[in-house]
Backbone as JSON Lines, residues from 0, in Angstrom:
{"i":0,"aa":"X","n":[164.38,168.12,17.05],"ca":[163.02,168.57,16.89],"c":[162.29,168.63,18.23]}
{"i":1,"aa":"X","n":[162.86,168.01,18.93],"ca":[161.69,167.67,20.21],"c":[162.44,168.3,21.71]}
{"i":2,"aa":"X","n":[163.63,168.5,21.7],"ca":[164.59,169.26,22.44],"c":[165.35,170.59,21.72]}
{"i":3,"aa":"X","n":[165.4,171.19,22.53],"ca":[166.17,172.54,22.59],"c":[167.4,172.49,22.1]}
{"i":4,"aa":"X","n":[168.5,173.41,21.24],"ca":[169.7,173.01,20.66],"c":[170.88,172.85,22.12]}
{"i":5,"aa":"X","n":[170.68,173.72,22.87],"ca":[171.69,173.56,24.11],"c":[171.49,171.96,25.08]}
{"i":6,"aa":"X","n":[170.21,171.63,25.11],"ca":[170.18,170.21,25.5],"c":[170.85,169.08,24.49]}
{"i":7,"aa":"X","n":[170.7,169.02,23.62],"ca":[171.4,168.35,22.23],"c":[172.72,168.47,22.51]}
{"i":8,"aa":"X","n":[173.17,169.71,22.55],"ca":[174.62,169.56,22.08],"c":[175.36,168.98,23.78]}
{"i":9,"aa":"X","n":[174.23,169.01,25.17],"ca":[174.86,168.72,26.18],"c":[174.74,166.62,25.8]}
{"i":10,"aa":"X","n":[173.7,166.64,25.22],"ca":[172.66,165.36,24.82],"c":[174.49,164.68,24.24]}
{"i":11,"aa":"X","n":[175.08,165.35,22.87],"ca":[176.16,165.15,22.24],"c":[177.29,164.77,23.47]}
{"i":12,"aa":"X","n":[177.96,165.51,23.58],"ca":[178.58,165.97,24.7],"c":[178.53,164.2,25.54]}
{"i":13,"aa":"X","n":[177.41,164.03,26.33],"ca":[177.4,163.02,27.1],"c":[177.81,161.78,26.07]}
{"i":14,"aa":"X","n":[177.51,161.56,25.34],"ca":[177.43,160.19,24.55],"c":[178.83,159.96,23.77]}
{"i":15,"aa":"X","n":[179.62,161.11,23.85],"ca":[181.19,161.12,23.1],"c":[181.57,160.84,24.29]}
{"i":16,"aa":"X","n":[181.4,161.39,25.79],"ca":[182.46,160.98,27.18],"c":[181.63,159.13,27.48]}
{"i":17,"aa":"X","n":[180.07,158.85,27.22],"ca":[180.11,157.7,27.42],"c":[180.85,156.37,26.51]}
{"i":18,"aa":"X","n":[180.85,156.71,25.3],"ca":[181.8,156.5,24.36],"c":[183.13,156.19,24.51]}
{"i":19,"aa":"X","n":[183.54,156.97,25.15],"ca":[185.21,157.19,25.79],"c":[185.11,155.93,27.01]}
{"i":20,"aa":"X","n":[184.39,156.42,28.11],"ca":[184.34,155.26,28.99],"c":[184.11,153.84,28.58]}
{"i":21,"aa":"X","n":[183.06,153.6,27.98],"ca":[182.68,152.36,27.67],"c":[183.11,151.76,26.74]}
{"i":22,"aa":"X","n":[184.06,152.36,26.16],"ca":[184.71,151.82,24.49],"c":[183.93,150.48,23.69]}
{"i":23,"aa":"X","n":[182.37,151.68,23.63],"ca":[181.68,150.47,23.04],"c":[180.4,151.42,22.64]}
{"i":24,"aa":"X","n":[180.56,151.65,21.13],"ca":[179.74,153.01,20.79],"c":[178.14,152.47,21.02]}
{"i":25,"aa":"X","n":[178.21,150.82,20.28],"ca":[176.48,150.52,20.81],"c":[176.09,150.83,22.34]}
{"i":26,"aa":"X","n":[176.87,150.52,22.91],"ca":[176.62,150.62,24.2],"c":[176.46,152.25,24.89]}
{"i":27,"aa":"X","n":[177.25,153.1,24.1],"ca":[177.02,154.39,24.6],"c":[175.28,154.94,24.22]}
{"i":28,"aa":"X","n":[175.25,154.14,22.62],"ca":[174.05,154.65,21.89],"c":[173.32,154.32,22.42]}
{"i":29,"aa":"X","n":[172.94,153.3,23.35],"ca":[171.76,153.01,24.03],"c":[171.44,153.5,25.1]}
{"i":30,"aa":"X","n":[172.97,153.8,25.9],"ca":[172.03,154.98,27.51],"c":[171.7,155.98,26.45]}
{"i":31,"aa":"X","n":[171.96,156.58,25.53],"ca":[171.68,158.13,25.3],"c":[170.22,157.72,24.68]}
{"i":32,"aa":"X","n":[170.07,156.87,23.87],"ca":[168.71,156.43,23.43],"c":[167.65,156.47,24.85]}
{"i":33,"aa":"X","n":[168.12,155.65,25.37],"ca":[167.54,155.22,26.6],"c":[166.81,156.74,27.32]}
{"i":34,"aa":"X","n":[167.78,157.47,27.81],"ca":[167.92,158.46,27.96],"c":[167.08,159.54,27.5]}
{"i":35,"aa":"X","n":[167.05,159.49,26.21],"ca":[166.01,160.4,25.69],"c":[164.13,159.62,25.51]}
{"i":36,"aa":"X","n":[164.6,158.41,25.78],"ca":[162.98,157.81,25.66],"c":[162.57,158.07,27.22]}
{"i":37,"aa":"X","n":[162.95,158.21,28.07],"ca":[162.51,158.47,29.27],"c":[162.17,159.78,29.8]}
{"i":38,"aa":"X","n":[163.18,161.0,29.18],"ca":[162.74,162.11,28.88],"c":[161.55,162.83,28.44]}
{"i":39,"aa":"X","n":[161.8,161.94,27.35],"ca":[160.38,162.31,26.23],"c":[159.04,161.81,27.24]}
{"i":40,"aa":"X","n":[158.94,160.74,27.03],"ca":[157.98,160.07,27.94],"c":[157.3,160.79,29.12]}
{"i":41,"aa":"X","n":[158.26,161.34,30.15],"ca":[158.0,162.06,31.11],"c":[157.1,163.3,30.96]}
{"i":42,"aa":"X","n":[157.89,163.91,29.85],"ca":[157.49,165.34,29.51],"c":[156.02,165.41,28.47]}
{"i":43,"aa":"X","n":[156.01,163.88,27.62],"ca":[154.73,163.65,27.36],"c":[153.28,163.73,28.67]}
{"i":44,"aa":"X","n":[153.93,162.65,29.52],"ca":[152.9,162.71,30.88],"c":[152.2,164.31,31.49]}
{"i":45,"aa":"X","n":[153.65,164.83,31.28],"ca":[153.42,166.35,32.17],"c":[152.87,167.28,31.46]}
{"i":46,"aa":"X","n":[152.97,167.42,30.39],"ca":[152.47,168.42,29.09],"c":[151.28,168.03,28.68]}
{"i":47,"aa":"X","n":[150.33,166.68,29.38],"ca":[149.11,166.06,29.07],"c":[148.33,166.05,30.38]}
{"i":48,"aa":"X","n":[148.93,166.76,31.54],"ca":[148.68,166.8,32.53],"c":[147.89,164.98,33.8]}
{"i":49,"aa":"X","n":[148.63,164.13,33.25],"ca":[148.21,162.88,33.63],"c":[148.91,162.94,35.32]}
{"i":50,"aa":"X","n":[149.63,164.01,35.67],"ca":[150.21,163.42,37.35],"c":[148.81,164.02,37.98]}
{"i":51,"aa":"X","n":[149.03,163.35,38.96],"ca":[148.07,163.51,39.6],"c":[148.54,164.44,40.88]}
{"i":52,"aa":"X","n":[148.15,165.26,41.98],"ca":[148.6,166.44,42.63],"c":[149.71,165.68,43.92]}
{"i":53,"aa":"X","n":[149.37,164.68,44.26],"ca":[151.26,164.02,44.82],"c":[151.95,163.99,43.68]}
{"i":54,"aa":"X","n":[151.66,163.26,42.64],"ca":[152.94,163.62,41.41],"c":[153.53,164.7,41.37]}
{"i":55,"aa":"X","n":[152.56,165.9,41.06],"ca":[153.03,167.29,40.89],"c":[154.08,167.22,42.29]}
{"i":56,"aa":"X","n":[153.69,166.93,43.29],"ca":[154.42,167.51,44.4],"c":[155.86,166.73,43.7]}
{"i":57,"aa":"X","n":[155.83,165.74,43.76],"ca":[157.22,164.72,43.22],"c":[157.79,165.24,42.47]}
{"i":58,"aa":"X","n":[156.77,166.27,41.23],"ca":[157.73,166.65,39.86],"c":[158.58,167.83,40.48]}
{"i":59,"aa":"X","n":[158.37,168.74,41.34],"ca":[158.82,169.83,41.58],"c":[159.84,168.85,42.51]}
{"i":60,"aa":"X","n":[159.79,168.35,43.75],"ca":[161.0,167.72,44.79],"c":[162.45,167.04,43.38]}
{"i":61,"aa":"X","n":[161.55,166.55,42.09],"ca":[162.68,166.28,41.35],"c":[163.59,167.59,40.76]}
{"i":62,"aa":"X","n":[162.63,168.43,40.54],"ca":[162.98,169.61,39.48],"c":[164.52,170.62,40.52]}
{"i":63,"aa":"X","n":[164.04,170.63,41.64],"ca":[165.06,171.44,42.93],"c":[166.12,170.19,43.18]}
{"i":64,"aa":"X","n":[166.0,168.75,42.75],"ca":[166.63,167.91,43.38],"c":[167.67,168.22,41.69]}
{"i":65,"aa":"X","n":[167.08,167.88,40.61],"ca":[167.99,168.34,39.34],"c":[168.69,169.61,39.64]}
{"i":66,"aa":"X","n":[168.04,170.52,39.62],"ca":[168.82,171.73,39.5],"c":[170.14,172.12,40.43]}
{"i":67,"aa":"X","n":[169.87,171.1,41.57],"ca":[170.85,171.13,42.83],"c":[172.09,170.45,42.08]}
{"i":68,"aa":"X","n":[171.82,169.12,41.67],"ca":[172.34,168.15,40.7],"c":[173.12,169.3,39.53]}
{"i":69,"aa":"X","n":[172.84,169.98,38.85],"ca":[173.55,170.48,38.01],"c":[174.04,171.42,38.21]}
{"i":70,"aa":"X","n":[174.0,172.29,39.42],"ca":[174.47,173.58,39.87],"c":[175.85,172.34,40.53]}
{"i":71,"aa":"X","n":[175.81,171.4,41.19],"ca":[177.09,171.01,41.57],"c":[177.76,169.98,40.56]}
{"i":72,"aa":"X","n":[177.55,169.84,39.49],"ca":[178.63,169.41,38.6],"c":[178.79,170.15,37.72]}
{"i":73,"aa":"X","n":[178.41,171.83,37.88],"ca":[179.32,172.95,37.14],"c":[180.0,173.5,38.12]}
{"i":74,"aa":"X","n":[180.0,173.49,39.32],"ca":[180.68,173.6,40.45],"c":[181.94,173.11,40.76]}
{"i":75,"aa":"X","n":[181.62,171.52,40.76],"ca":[182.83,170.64,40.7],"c":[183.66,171.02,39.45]}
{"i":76,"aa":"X","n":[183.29,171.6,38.28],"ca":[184.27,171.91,37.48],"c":[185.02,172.77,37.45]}
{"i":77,"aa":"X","n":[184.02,174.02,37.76],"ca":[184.46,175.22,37.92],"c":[186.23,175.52,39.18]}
{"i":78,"aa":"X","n":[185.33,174.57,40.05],"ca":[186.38,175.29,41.45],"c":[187.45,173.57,41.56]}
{"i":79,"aa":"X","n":[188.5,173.65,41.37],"ca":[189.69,172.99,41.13],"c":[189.38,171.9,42.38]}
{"i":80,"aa":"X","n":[189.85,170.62,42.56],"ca":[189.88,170.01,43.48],"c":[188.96,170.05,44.82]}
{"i":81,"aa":"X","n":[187.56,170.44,44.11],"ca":[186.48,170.12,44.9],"c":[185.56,168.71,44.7]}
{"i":82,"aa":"X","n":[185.68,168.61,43.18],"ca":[184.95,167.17,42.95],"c":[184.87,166.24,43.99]}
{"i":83,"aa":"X","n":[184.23,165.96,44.14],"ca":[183.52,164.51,45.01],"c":[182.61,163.3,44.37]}
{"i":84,"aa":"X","n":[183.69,162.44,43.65],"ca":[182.43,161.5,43.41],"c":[181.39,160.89,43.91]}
{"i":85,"aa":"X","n":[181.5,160.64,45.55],"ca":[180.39,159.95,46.17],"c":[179.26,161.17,46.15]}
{"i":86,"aa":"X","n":[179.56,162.32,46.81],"ca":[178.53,163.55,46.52],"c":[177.55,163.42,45.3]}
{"i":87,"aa":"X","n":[178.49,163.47,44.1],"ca":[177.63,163.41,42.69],"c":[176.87,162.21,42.02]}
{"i":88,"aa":"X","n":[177.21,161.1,43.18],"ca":[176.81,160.13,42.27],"c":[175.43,159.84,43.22]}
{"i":89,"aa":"X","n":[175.6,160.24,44.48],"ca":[174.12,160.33,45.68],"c":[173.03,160.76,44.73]}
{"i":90,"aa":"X","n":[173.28,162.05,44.62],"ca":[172.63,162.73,44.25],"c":[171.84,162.39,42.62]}
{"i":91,"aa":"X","n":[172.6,161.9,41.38],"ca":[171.91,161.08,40.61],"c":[171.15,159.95,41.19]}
{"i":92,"aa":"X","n":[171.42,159.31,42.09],"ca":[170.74,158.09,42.77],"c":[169.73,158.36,43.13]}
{"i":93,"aa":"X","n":[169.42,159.89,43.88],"ca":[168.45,160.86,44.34],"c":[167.21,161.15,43.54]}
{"i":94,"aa":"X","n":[167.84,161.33,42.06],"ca":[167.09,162.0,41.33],"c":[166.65,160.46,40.51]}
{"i":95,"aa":"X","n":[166.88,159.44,40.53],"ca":[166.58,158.54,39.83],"c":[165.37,157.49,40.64]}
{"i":96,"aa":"X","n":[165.61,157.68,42.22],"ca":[164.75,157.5,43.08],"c":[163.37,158.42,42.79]}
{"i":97,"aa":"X","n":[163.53,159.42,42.6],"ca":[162.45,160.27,42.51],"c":[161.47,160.12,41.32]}
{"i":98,"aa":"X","n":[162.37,159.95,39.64],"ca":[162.13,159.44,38.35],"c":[161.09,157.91,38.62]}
{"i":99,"aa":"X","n":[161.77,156.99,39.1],"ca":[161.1,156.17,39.68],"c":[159.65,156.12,40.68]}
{"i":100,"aa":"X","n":[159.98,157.13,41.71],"ca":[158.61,157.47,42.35],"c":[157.53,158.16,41.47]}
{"i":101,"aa":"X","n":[157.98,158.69,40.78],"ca":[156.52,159.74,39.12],"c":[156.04,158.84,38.75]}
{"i":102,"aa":"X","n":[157.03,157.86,38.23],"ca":[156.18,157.54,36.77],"c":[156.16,156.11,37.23]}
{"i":103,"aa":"X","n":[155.99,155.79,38.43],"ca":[155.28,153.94,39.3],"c":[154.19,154.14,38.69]}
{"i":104,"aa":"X","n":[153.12,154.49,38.44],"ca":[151.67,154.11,38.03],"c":[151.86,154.39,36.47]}
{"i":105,"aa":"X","n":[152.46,155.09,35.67],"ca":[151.9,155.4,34.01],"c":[153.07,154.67,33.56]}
{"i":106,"aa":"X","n":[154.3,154.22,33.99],"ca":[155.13,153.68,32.85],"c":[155.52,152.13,33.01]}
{"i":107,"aa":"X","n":[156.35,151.41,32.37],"ca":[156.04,149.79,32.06],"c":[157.18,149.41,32.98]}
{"i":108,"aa":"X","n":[157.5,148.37,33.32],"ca":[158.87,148.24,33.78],"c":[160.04,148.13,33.27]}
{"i":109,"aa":"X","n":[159.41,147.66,31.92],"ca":[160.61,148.17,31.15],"c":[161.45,149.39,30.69]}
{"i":110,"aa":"X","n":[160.13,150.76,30.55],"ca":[160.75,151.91,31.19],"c":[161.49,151.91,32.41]}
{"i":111,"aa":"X","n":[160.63,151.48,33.58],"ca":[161.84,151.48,35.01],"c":[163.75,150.73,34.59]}
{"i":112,"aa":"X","n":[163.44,150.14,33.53],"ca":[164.79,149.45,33.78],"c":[165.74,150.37,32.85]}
{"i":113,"aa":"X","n":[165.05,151.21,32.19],"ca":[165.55,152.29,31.26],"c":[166.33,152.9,31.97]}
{"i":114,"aa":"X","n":[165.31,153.69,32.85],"ca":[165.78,154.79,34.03],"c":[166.63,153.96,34.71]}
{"i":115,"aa":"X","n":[167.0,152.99,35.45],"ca":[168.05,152.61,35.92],"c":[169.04,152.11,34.99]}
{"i":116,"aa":"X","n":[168.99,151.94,33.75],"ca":[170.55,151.67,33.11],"c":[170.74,153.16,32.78]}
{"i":117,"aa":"X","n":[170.25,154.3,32.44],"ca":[170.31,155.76,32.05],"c":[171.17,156.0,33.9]}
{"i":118,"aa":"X","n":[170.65,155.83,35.11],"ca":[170.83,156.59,35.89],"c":[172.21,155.86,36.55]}
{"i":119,"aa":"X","n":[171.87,154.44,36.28],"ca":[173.48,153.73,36.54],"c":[174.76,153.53,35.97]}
{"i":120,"aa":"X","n":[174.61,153.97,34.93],"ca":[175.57,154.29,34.24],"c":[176.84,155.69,34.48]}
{"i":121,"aa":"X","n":[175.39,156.85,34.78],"ca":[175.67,158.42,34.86],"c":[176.82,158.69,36.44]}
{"i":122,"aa":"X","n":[175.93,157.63,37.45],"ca":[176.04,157.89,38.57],"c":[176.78,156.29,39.19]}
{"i":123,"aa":"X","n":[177.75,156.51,38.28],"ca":[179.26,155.32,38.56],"c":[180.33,155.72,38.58]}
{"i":124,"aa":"X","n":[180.36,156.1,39.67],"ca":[181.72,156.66,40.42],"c":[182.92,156.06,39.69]}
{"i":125,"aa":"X","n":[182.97,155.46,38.96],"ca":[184.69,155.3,37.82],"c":[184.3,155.6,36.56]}
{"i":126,"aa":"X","n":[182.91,156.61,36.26],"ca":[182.48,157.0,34.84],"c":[182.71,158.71,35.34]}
{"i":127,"aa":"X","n":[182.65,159.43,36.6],"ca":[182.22,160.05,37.17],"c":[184.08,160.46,37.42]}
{"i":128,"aa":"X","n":[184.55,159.59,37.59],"ca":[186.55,160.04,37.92],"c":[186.65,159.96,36.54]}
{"i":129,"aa":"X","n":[186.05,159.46,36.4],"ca":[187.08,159.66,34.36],"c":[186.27,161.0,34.06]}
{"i":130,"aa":"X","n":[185.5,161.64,34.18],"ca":[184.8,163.06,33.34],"c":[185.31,163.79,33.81]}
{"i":131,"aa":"X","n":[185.81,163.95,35.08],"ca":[186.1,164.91,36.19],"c":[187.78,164.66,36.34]}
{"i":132,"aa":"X","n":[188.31,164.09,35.72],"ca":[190.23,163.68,35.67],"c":[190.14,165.09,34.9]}
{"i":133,"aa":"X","n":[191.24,165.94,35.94],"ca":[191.9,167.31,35.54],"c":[192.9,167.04,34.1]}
{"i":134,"aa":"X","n":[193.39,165.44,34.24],"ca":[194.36,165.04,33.18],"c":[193.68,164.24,32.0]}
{"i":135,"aa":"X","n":[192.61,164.48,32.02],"ca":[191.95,163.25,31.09],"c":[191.77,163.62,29.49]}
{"i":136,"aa":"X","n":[190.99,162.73,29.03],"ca":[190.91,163.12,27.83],"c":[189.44,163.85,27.65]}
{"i":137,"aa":"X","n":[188.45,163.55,28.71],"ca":[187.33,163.92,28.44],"c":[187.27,165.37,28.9]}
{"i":138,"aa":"X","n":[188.06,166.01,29.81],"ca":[187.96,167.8,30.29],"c":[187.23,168.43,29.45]}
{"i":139,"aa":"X","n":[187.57,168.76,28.24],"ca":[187.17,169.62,27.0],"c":[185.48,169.22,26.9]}
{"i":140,"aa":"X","n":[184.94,167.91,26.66],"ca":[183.95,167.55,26.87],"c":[182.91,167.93,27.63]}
{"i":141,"aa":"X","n":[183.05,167.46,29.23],"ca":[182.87,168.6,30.18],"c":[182.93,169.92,30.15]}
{"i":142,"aa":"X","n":[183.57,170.78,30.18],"ca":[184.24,172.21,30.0],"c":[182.4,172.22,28.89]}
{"i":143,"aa":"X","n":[182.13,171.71,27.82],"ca":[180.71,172.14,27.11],"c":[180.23,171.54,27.78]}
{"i":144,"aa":"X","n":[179.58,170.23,28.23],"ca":[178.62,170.02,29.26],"c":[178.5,171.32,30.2]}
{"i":145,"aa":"X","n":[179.22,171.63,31.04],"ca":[179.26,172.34,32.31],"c":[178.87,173.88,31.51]}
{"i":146,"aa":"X","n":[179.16,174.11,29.53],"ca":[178.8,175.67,29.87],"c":[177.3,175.27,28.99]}
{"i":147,"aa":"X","n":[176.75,174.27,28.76],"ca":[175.41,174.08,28.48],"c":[174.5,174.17,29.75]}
{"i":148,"aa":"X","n":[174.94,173.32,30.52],"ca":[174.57,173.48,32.23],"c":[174.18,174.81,32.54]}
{"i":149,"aa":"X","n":[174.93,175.47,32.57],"ca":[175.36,176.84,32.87],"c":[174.09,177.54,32.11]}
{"i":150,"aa":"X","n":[173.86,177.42,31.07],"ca":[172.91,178.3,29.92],"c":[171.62,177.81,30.52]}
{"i":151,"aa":"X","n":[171.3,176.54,30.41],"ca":[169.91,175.65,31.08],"c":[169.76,176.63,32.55]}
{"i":152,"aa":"X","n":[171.13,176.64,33.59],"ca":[170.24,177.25,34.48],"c":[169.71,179.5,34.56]}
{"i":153,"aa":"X","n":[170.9,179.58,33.55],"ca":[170.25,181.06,33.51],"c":[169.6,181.39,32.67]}
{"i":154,"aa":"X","n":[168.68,180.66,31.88],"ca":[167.31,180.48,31.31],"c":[166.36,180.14,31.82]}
{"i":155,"aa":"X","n":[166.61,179.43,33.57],"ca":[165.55,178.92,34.12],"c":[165.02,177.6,33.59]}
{"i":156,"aa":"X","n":[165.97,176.68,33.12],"ca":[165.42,175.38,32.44],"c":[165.84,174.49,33.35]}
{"i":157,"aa":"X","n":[166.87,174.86,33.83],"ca":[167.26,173.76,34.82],"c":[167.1,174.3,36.39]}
């Protein structure tokens, strides 16, 4: 109801490969929970217009810092033996730094600790070799992540 069907099914998608990694479905259910309460939250702030005009500047440095972020982990899929985990996992660190710099004045710290189990999880270089293993079980997984990716950015969403 509150997201788009191509975010959902990428939303899906993530929580069956965290699933796989963590062999511990509560545990998957809660970054993706997590995950979407921080989302929501955000997009509540911005759609109520509460940032204030450095925020705005922050929301856009995040929005080019995401889109960079997802143009290179359909990249890394796309083109064979380019993956780089340290690359991909900077760059979530990047964008979770930034998540963190927005929402310092409107959200609790217990949100902050959201965004860091959501962003530490994503951006753990042995969660990050297991999605990206050419031999794995999760490929197929990916392979829809990467063509949801793909749709988000030639819609201009991402």
């Amino acid at each position: 109801m509150l997201i788009d069907d191509t975010s959902s099914e990428i939303f899906d998608e993530l929580y069956k490969v965290t699933k796989e990694h963590t062999h511990n479905k509560k545990e998957a259910h809660k970054i993706m929970k997590d995950l979407i309460k921080v989302a929501i939250k955000i997009g509540i702030l911005y759609r109520n217009n509460k940032f204030s005009q450095e925020e705005v500047v922050i929301v856009e440095k995040f929005r080019k810092k995401l889109n960079q972020t997802a143009m290179t982990i359909v990249s890394f899929y796309e083109v064979e033996y380019t993956f780089d985990k340290n690359v991909l996992s900077k760059l979530l660190h990047e964008c979770k730094d930034l998540v963190h710099e927005l929402v310092q004045r409107h959200l609790t710290p217990r949100t902050h600790g959201r965004i860091n189990h959501v962003f530490n999880h994503f951006a753990n270089v042995e969660f990050l070799s297991t999605l990206y293993s050419l031999d794995g079980d999760c490929r197929p997984n990916l392979k829809r992540i990467c063509e949801g990716i793909n749709k988000l950015l030639d819609e201009k969403v991402l």
